[in-house]
Amino acid sequence: MAIPIVPHIRHRHIEVDGVRVFYRESLPVDATDDTPVMLLLHGFPSASHQFRRLMDALGARYRLIAPDYPGFGHSEAPASSATGGPFTYTFDRLADVTEGFVQRLGLSRFAMYVFDFGAPVGFRLAARHPEWIAGLVVQNGNAYEEGLSRQARDFIALRPEDPGAAETVRSLLTLPATRGQYEGGTADPELVAPDGWTLDQHFLDLPGRTRPQVDLAFDYHSNVALYPQWQDWLRKHTPPALVVWGTGDMFFTEPGARAYLRDLPDAELHLFDTGHFALEDHLPQIAPLIAGFLDRTWAADRP
């Protein structure tokens, strides 16, 4: 029986703008300068560990790179400027660090996987450096107002001065809420390993990790304000795109997935009967789609 090749995964830290950033990187077998490269941008409340199984599935063929944002996972969590610290936790700042990370690694062209928080980080990156983007894999990464559920709209409307707003945000940083993001909307919760939400909660509960999440929650409205600019970028640059979406997502609804076809009519769209973390239970279906997408778009993109 043929045994699938399991890749080596490198786990490293690199300093970017004074922040110690952790990242994972697969080491493809027989890699060359033409080996496809994909930057994997994680969501909330997770980190690069959410891509472990995907990297095991595809890392022998492709160079996959997944950083943890400041304040997430194994990356450093500088104290928030809201409490007198050196780091301002906004999506612009996360994009700054991710941009510096890409530059430190010397990446000049890559496909980009954007999920949840990874969409506002990644689209900021794409707007700054369209020449970097060889293609997009969008998995429950919203860029359209019609993709926002009522729950998401109510959350985005919260402001620091609103009575009880900070407590509302902190309620999302608890184990029941974290677990609910993994299992909510799934057709078969037994396919969702408990490791993901358990590890996420470990990081959320570390000292100094709550304030960064509160700050980012109150900054989320800045992403919605940029939706028209990102949509204009999609229309102007027409990157090859693969959209895979869990239709049971409690935050980002199916219309948000279909909306990409308005600006990218040639995009591939695949809908799955699952929730927010679609890779957890649909990796066997999604991984081959990503592999086929990378093979087609990377070959067409190279001179």
mmCIF file of C-alpha atoms in Angstrom:
data_model
loop_
_atom_site.group_PDB
_atom_site.id
_atom_site.type_symbol
_atom_site.label_atom_id
_atom_site.label_comp_id
_atom_site.label_asym_id
_atom_site.label_seq_id
_atom_site.Cartn_x
_atom_site.Cartn_y
_atom_site.Cartn_z
ATOM 1 C CA MET A 1 0.000 0.000 0.000
ATOM 2 C CA ALA A 2 1.327 3.446 -0.938
ATOM 3 C CA ILE A 3 1.961 5.652 2.078
ATOM 4 C CA PRO A 4 1.273 9.390 1.568
ATOM 5 C CA ILE A 5 4.349 11.551 1.962
ATOM 6 C CA VAL A 6 4.155 13.412 5.272
ATOM 7 C CA PRO A 7 6.064 16.697 5.179
ATOM 8 C CA HIS A 8 8.438 18.131 7.705
ATOM 9 C CA ILE A 9 7.064 21.299 9.292
ATOM 10 C CA ARG A 10 9.480 23.929 10.589
ATOM 11 C CA HIS A 11 8.447 25.918 13.703
ATOM 12 C CA ARG A 12 10.300 29.197 14.094
ATOM 13 C CA HIS A 13 10.232 32.715 15.501
ATOM 14 C CA ILE A 14 11.286 35.880 13.704
ATOM 15 C CA GLU A 15 11.336 39.456 14.965
ATOM 16 C CA VAL A 16 9.133 41.908 13.072
ATOM 17 C CA ASP A 17 8.827 45.546 14.161
ATOM 18 C CA GLY A 18 10.069 44.614 17.607
ATOM 19 C CA VAL A 19 7.548 41.758 17.994
ATOM 20 C CA ARG A 20 8.627 38.112 18.224
ATOM 21 C CA VAL A 21 6.396 36.376 15.674
ATOM 22 C CA PHE A 22 5.912 32.607 15.573
ATOM 23 C CA TYR A 23 5.262 30.784 12.325
ATOM 24 C CA ARG A 24 4.985 27.319 10.806
ATOM 25 C CA GLU A 25 6.412 26.463 7.415
ATOM 26 C CA SER A 26 6.203 23.240 5.442
ATOM 27 C CA LEU A 27 9.280 21.840 3.719
ATOM 28 C CA PRO A 28 8.147 20.429 0.367
ATOM 29 C CA VAL A 29 9.881 17.404 -1.094
ATOM 30 C CA ASP A 30 12.172 18.394 -3.989
ATOM 31 C CA ALA A 31 11.220 22.077 -3.694
ATOM 32 C CA THR A 32 12.352 24.407 -6.492
ATOM 33 C CA ASP A 33 11.909 28.085 -7.284
ATOM 34 C CA ASP A 34 8.683 27.095 -9.057
ATOM 35 C CA THR A 35 7.149 25.394 -5.999
ATOM 36 C CA PRO A 36 3.811 27.095 -5.198
ATOM 37 C CA VAL A 37 3.835 29.226 -2.049
ATOM 38 C CA MET A 38 0.746 29.960 0.048
ATOM 39 C CA LEU A 39 0.461 32.293 3.035
ATOM 40 C CA LEU A 40 -2.117 31.004 5.534
ATOM 41 C CA LEU A 41 -3.792 33.730 7.621
ATOM 42 C CA HIS A 42 -5.702 32.463 10.636
ATOM 43 C CA GLY A 43 -8.835 33.734 12.323
ATOM 44 C CA PHE A 44 -10.296 34.418 15.754
ATOM 45 C CA PRO A 45 -9.915 33.034 18.363
ATOM 46 C CA SER A 46 -7.336 30.754 16.825
ATOM 47 C CA ALA A 47 -3.747 30.800 15.532
ATOM 48 C CA SER A 48 -1.614 29.000 12.973
ATOM 49 C CA HIS A 49 -2.300 25.663 14.661
ATOM 50 C CA GLN A 50 -5.681 25.637 12.896
ATOM 51 C CA PHE A 51 -3.757 24.795 9.703
ATOM 52 C CA ARG A 52 -1.815 21.825 11.078
ATOM 53 C CA ARG A 53 -3.830 19.153 9.261
ATOM 54 C CA LEU A 54 -3.911 21.136 6.027
ATOM 55 C CA MET A 55 -0.139 21.520 6.171
ATOM 56 C CA ASP A 56 0.258 17.794 6.762
ATOM 57 C CA ALA A 57 -2.021 17.085 3.797
ATOM 58 C CA LEU A 58 -0.434 19.490 1.289
ATOM 59 C CA GLY A 59 2.932 20.528 2.708
ATOM 60 C CA ALA A 60 4.902 17.861 0.846
ATOM 61 C CA ARG A 61 3.964 19.517 -2.465
ATOM 62 C CA TYR A 62 3.637 23.194 -1.570
ATOM 63 C CA ARG A 63 5.455 25.693 0.614
ATOM 64 C CA LEU A 64 2.831 26.670 3.188
ATOM 65 C CA ILE A 65 3.609 29.447 5.669
ATOM 66 C CA ALA A 66 1.348 30.266 8.618
ATOM 67 C CA PRO A 67 2.214 33.028 11.109
ATOM 68 C CA ASP A 68 0.540 33.841 14.432
ATOM 69 C CA TYR A 69 -0.485 37.499 14.739
ATOM 70 C CA PRO A 70 0.806 39.501 17.724
ATOM 71 C CA GLY A 71 -1.318 38.574 20.733
ATOM 72 C CA PHE A 72 -2.276 35.182 19.261
ATOM 73 C CA GLY A 73 -0.886 31.684 19.604
ATOM 74 C CA HIS A 74 2.843 31.424 20.192
ATOM 75 C CA SER A 75 3.632 34.969 19.057
ATOM 76 C CA GLU A 76 4.533 37.657 21.546
ATOM 77 C CA ALA A 77 1.679 39.661 23.045
ATOM 78 C CA PRO A 78 3.018 43.156 23.743
ATOM 79 C CA ALA A 79 0.971 45.140 26.241
ATOM 80 C CA SER A 80 -1.812 47.152 24.665
ATOM 81 C CA SER A 81 -1.410 50.887 24.184
ATOM 82 C CA ALA A 82 -4.845 51.176 25.806
ATOM 83 C CA THR A 83 -3.177 50.199 29.080
ATOM 84 C CA GLY A 84 0.056 52.124 28.526
ATOM 85 C CA GLY A 85 1.853 49.418 26.535
ATOM 86 C CA PRO A 86 3.821 49.716 23.290
ATOM 87 C CA PHE A 87 1.449 47.999 20.838
ATOM 88 C CA THR A 88 -1.828 49.249 19.354
ATOM 89 C CA TYR A 89 -4.101 46.311 18.596
ATOM 90 C CA THR A 90 -5.891 47.309 15.412
ATOM 91 C CA PHE A 91 -6.313 45.468 12.137
ATOM 92 C CA ASP A 92 -4.077 48.040 10.458
ATOM 93 C CA ARG A 93 -1.336 47.156 12.944
ATOM 94 C CA LEU A 94 -1.787 43.405 12.452
ATOM 95 C CA ALA A 95 -1.449 44.014 8.725
ATOM 96 C CA ASP A 96 1.715 46.074 9.339
ATOM 97 C CA VAL A 97 3.331 43.180 11.185
ATOM 98 C CA THR A 98 2.179 40.642 8.592
ATOM 99 C CA GLU A 99 3.575 42.848 5.834
ATOM 100 C CA GLY A 100 6.893 43.036 7.671
ATOM 101 C CA PHE A 101 6.807 39.271 8.183
ATOM 102 C CA VAL A 102 6.418 38.677 4.443
ATOM 103 C CA GLN A 103 9.272 41.050 3.724
ATOM 104 C CA ARG A 104 11.543 39.435 6.321
ATOM 105 C CA LEU A 105 10.963 36.046 4.698
ATOM 106 C CA GLY A 106 11.699 37.496 1.258
ATOM 107 C CA LEU A 107 8.382 36.434 -0.269
ATOM 108 C CA SER A 108 7.622 38.226 -3.525
ATOM 109 C CA ARG A 109 4.729 36.172 -4.928
ATOM 110 C CA PHE A 110 2.294 33.850 -3.176
ATOM 111 C CA ALA A 111 -1.268 32.647 -3.017
ATOM 112 C CA MET A 112 -3.088 33.738 0.115
ATOM 113 C CA TYR A 113 -5.549 31.776 2.268
ATOM 114 C CA VAL A 114 -7.789 34.170 4.193
ATOM 115 C CA PHE A 115 -10.125 33.041 6.954
ATOM 116 C CA ASP A 116 -12.114 35.200 9.401
ATOM 117 C CA PHE A 117 -9.622 37.780 10.810
ATOM 118 C CA GLY A 118 -7.299 36.683 8.012
ATOM 119 C CA ALA A 119 -9.541 38.413 5.475
ATOM 120 C CA PRO A 120 -9.142 41.979 6.837
ATOM 121 C CA VAL A 121 -5.434 41.358 7.424
ATOM 122 C CA GLY A 122 -4.936 39.778 4.015
ATOM 123 C CA PHE A 123 -6.955 42.278 2.010
ATOM 124 C CA ARG A 124 -5.015 45.138 3.570
ATOM 125 C CA LEU A 125 -1.868 43.336 2.478
ATOM 126 C CA ALA A 126 -3.228 42.843 -1.043
ATOM 127 C CA ALA A 127 -4.232 46.494 -1.365
ATOM 128 C CA ARG A 128 -0.723 47.584 -0.374
ATOM 129 C CA HIS A 129 1.085 45.031 -2.553
ATOM 130 C CA PRO A 130 -1.122 43.698 -5.362
ATOM 131 C CA GLU A 131 2.008 42.394 -7.090
ATOM 132 C CA TRP A 132 2.444 39.866 -4.273
ATOM 133 C CA ILE A 133 -0.875 38.073 -4.776
ATOM 134 C CA ALA A 134 -0.909 35.113 -7.166
ATOM 135 C CA GLY A 135 -4.345 33.919 -6.046
ATOM 136 C CA LEU A 136 -6.856 33.843 -3.208
ATOM 137 C CA VAL A 137 -8.361 30.993 -1.235
ATOM 138 C CA VAL A 138 -11.218 32.478 0.775
ATOM 139 C CA GLN A 139 -12.697 30.344 3.543
ATOM 140 C CA ASN A 140 -15.404 32.120 5.538
ATOM 141 C CA GLY A 141 -13.462 35.354 5.174
ATOM 142 C CA ASN A 142 -15.993 38.127 4.695
ATOM 143 C CA ALA A 143 -15.668 41.249 2.521
ATOM 144 C CA TYR A 144 -19.329 42.097 1.859
ATOM 145 C CA GLU A 145 -22.007 43.593 4.085
ATOM 146 C CA GLU A 146 -24.543 41.008 2.930
ATOM 147 C CA GLY A 147 -22.309 38.355 4.455
ATOM 148 C CA LEU A 148 -22.751 39.728 7.984
ATOM 149 C CA SER A 149 -25.288 37.943 10.165
ATOM 150 C CA ARG A 150 -27.458 39.869 12.608
ATOM 151 C CA GLN A 151 -25.227 38.619 15.405
ATOM 152 C CA ALA A 152 -22.148 39.900 13.585
ATOM 153 C CA ARG A 153 -23.761 43.294 12.914
ATOM 154 C CA ASP A 154 -24.700 43.707 16.571
ATOM 155 C CA PHE A 155 -21.157 42.813 17.588
ATOM 156 C CA ILE A 156 -19.554 45.221 15.116
ATOM 157 C CA ALA A 157 -21.804 48.021 16.361
ATOM 158 C CA LEU A 158 -20.352 47.795 19.879
ATOM 159 C CA ARG A 159 -18.285 50.773 21.023
ATOM 160 C CA PRO A 160 -16.069 51.074 24.125
ATOM 161 C CA GLU A 161 -18.285 53.760 25.619
ATOM 162 C CA ASP A 162 -21.428 51.611 25.388
ATOM 163 C CA PRO A 163 -22.546 50.253 28.789
ATOM 164 C CA GLY A 164 -21.628 46.579 29.058
ATOM 165 C CA ALA A 165 -19.832 46.490 25.682
ATOM 166 C CA ALA A 166 -16.505 45.281 27.074
ATOM 167 C CA GLU A 167 -18.294 42.575 29.070
ATOM 168 C CA THR A 168 -20.061 41.444 25.890
ATOM 169 C CA VAL A 169 -16.720 41.074 24.129
ATOM 170 C CA ARG A 170 -15.186 39.226 27.076
ATOM 171 C CA SER A 171 -18.097 36.761 27.024
ATOM 172 C CA LEU A 172 -16.785 35.588 23.628
ATOM 173 C CA LEU A 173 -13.425 34.743 25.181
ATOM 174 C CA THR A 174 -14.799 31.913 27.337
ATOM 175 C CA LEU A 175 -14.566 28.181 26.708
ATOM 176 C CA PRO A 176 -18.273 27.710 25.829
ATOM 177 C CA ALA A 177 -18.058 30.483 23.237
ATOM 178 C CA THR A 178 -14.783 29.198 21.815
ATOM 179 C CA ARG A 179 -16.107 25.667 21.551
ATOM 180 C CA GLY A 180 -19.318 26.974 20.011
ATOM 181 C CA GLN A 181 -17.404 28.598 17.184
ATOM 182 C CA TYR A 182 -15.943 25.207 16.273
ATOM 183 C CA GLU A 183 -19.052 23.055 16.634
ATOM 184 C CA GLY A 184 -21.755 25.567 15.711
ATOM 185 C CA GLY A 185 -23.286 24.883 12.308
ATOM 186 C CA THR A 186 -21.571 21.526 11.814
ATOM 187 C CA ALA A 187 -23.587 18.591 10.548
ATOM 188 C CA ASP A 188 -21.531 16.100 12.563
ATOM 189 C CA PRO A 189 -19.738 17.548 15.622
ATOM 190 C CA GLU A 190 -17.935 14.221 16.144
ATOM 191 C CA LEU A 191 -15.746 15.135 13.167
ATOM 192 C CA VAL A 192 -14.482 18.242 14.996
ATOM 193 C CA ALA A 193 -11.500 17.449 17.230
ATOM 194 C CA PRO A 194 -11.565 19.099 20.666
ATOM 195 C CA ASP A 195 -7.880 20.021 20.351
ATOM 196 C CA GLY A 196 -8.588 23.232 18.451
ATOM 197 C CA TRP A 197 -10.866 24.973 20.904
ATOM 198 C CA THR A 198 -8.897 23.632 23.863
ATOM 199 C CA LEU A 199 -5.648 25.117 22.551
ATOM 200 C CA ASP A 200 -7.369 28.373 21.581
ATOM 201 C CA GLN A 201 -8.731 28.731 25.098
ATOM 202 C CA HIS A 202 -5.308 28.065 26.571
ATOM 203 C CA PHE A 203 -3.914 31.052 24.675
ATOM 204 C CA LEU A 204 -6.941 33.263 25.401
ATOM 205 C CA ASP A 205 -6.525 32.598 29.129
ATOM 206 C CA LEU A 206 -2.844 33.557 29.259
ATOM 207 C CA PRO A 207 -2.010 36.734 31.196
ATOM 208 C CA GLY A 208 -2.215 39.858 29.055
ATOM 209 C CA ARG A 209 -4.233 38.241 26.253
ATOM 210 C CA THR A 210 -7.708 39.616 27.025
ATOM 211 C CA ARG A 211 -7.091 43.291 26.312
ATOM 212 C CA PRO A 212 -5.723 42.735 22.778
ATOM 213 C CA GLN A 213 -8.893 40.821 21.865
ATOM 214 C CA VAL A 214 -11.112 43.543 23.311
ATOM 215 C CA ASP A 215 -9.202 46.195 21.366
ATOM 216 C CA LEU A 216 -9.542 44.261 18.102
ATOM 217 C CA ALA A 217 -13.236 43.689 18.673
ATOM 218 C CA PHE A 218 -13.832 47.424 18.990
ATOM 219 C CA ASP A 219 -11.769 48.019 15.834
ATOM 220 C CA TYR A 220 -13.668 45.534 13.681
ATOM 221 C CA HIS A 221 -15.884 48.271 12.244
ATOM 222 C CA SER A 222 -12.794 49.584 10.410
ATOM 223 C CA ASN A 223 -12.920 46.450 8.263
ATOM 224 C CA VAL A 224 -16.505 47.018 7.161
ATOM 225 C CA ALA A 225 -15.602 50.589 6.203
ATOM 226 C CA LEU A 226 -12.934 49.187 3.863
ATOM 227 C CA TYR A 227 -15.201 46.641 2.137
ATOM 228 C CA PRO A 228 -15.810 48.934 -0.902
ATOM 229 C CA GLN A 229 -12.060 49.432 -1.366
ATOM 230 C CA TRP A 230 -11.388 45.689 -1.196
ATOM 231 C CA GLN A 231 -14.181 44.973 -3.649
ATOM 232 C CA ASP A 232 -12.716 47.567 -5.996
ATOM 233 C CA TRP A 233 -9.333 45.838 -5.655
ATOM 234 C CA LEU A 234 -10.901 42.508 -6.595
ATOM 235 C CA ARG A 235 -12.555 43.987 -9.679
ATOM 236 C CA LYS A 236 -9.394 45.811 -10.761
ATOM 237 C CA HIS A 237 -6.871 43.003 -10.245
ATOM 238 C CA THR A 238 -9.153 39.957 -10.767
ATOM 239 C CA PRO A 239 -6.958 37.487 -8.873
ATOM 240 C CA PRO A 240 -7.751 33.796 -9.408
ATOM 241 C CA ALA A 241 -9.945 32.795 -6.484
ATOM 242 C CA LEU A 242 -11.276 29.692 -4.786
ATOM 243 C CA VAL A 243 -14.107 30.365 -2.317
ATOM 244 C CA VAL A 244 -14.950 27.570 0.136
ATOM 245 C CA TRP A 245 -17.574 28.314 2.763
ATOM 246 C CA GLY A 246 -19.337 26.694 5.667
ATOM 247 C CA THR A 247 -22.976 27.690 5.248
ATOM 248 C CA GLY A 248 -23.786 27.252 8.955
ATOM 249 C CA ASP A 249 -21.390 30.025 10.037
ATOM 250 C CA MET A 250 -23.071 32.066 12.782
ATOM 251 C CA PHE A 251 -21.120 35.206 11.818
ATOM 252 C CA PHE A 252 -20.477 35.127 8.072
ATOM 253 C CA THR A 253 -23.425 33.888 6.046
ATOM 254 C CA GLU A 254 -23.709 32.230 2.650
ATOM 255 C CA PRO A 255 -24.596 35.477 0.774
ATOM 256 C CA GLY A 256 -21.123 36.730 1.661
ATOM 257 C CA ALA A 257 -19.621 33.774 -0.191
ATOM 258 C CA ARG A 258 -21.793 34.280 -3.271
ATOM 259 C CA ALA A 259 -21.011 38.004 -3.304
ATOM 260 C CA TYR A 260 -17.441 37.285 -4.407
ATOM 261 C CA LEU A 261 -18.806 36.113 -7.756
ATOM 262 C CA ARG A 262 -20.123 39.602 -8.383
ATOM 263 C CA ASP A 263 -16.585 40.996 -8.487
ATOM 264 C CA LEU A 264 -14.806 37.789 -9.521
ATOM 265 C CA PRO A 265 -17.186 36.001 -11.907
ATOM 266 C CA ASP A 266 -14.558 33.388 -12.759
ATOM 267 C CA ALA A 267 -14.002 32.402 -9.114
ATOM 268 C CA GLU A 268 -14.713 28.837 -8.020
ATOM 269 C CA LEU A 269 -17.357 28.592 -5.286
ATOM 270 C CA HIS A 270 -17.902 25.524 -3.091
ATOM 271 C CA LEU A 271 -20.421 25.513 -0.230
ATOM 272 C CA PHE A 272 -20.286 22.975 2.600
ATOM 273 C CA ASP A 273 -22.758 21.901 5.235
ATOM 274 C CA THR A 274 -20.658 23.002 8.165
ATOM 275 C CA GLY A 275 -19.842 26.028 10.300
ATOM 276 C CA HIS A 276 -17.146 28.651 10.768
ATOM 277 C CA PHE A 277 -14.097 26.333 10.975
ATOM 278 C CA ALA A 278 -14.844 24.397 7.797
ATOM 279 C CA LEU A 279 -11.402 22.767 7.635
ATOM 280 C CA GLU A 280 -12.078 20.930 10.887
ATOM 281 C CA ASP A 281 -14.604 18.517 9.397
ATOM 282 C CA HIS A 282 -14.275 19.046 5.642
ATOM 283 C CA LEU A 283 -10.524 18.861 5.103
ATOM 284 C CA PRO A 284 -10.869 15.739 2.876
ATOM 285 C CA GLN A 285 -13.071 17.748 0.505
ATOM 286 C CA ILE A 286 -11.293 21.119 0.736
ATOM 287 C CA ALA A 287 -7.637 20.026 0.543
ATOM 288 C CA PRO A 288 -7.943 18.565 -3.000
ATOM 289 C CA LEU A 289 -9.705 21.747 -4.145
ATOM 290 C CA ILE A 290 -6.810 23.847 -2.838
ATOM 291 C CA ALA A 291 -4.237 21.542 -4.458
ATOM 292 C CA GLY A 292 -5.948 21.732 -7.826
ATOM 293 C CA PHE A 293 -6.305 25.494 -7.517
ATOM 294 C CA LEU A 294 -2.608 25.980 -6.707
ATOM 295 C CA ASP A 295 -1.492 23.721 -9.535
ATOM 296 C CA ARG A 296 -3.592 25.593 -12.104
ATOM 297 C CA THR A 297 -3.074 29.160 -10.963
ATOM 298 C CA TRP A 298 0.616 28.939 -10.062
ATOM 299 C CA ALA A 299 1.550 27.429 -13.423
ATOM 300 C CA ALA A 300 -0.477 30.091 -15.246
ATOM 301 C CA ASP A 301 1.027 32.871 -13.108
ATOM 302 C CA ARG A 302 4.668 31.969 -13.740
ATOM 303 C CA PRO A 303 6.376 33.494 -16.785
#
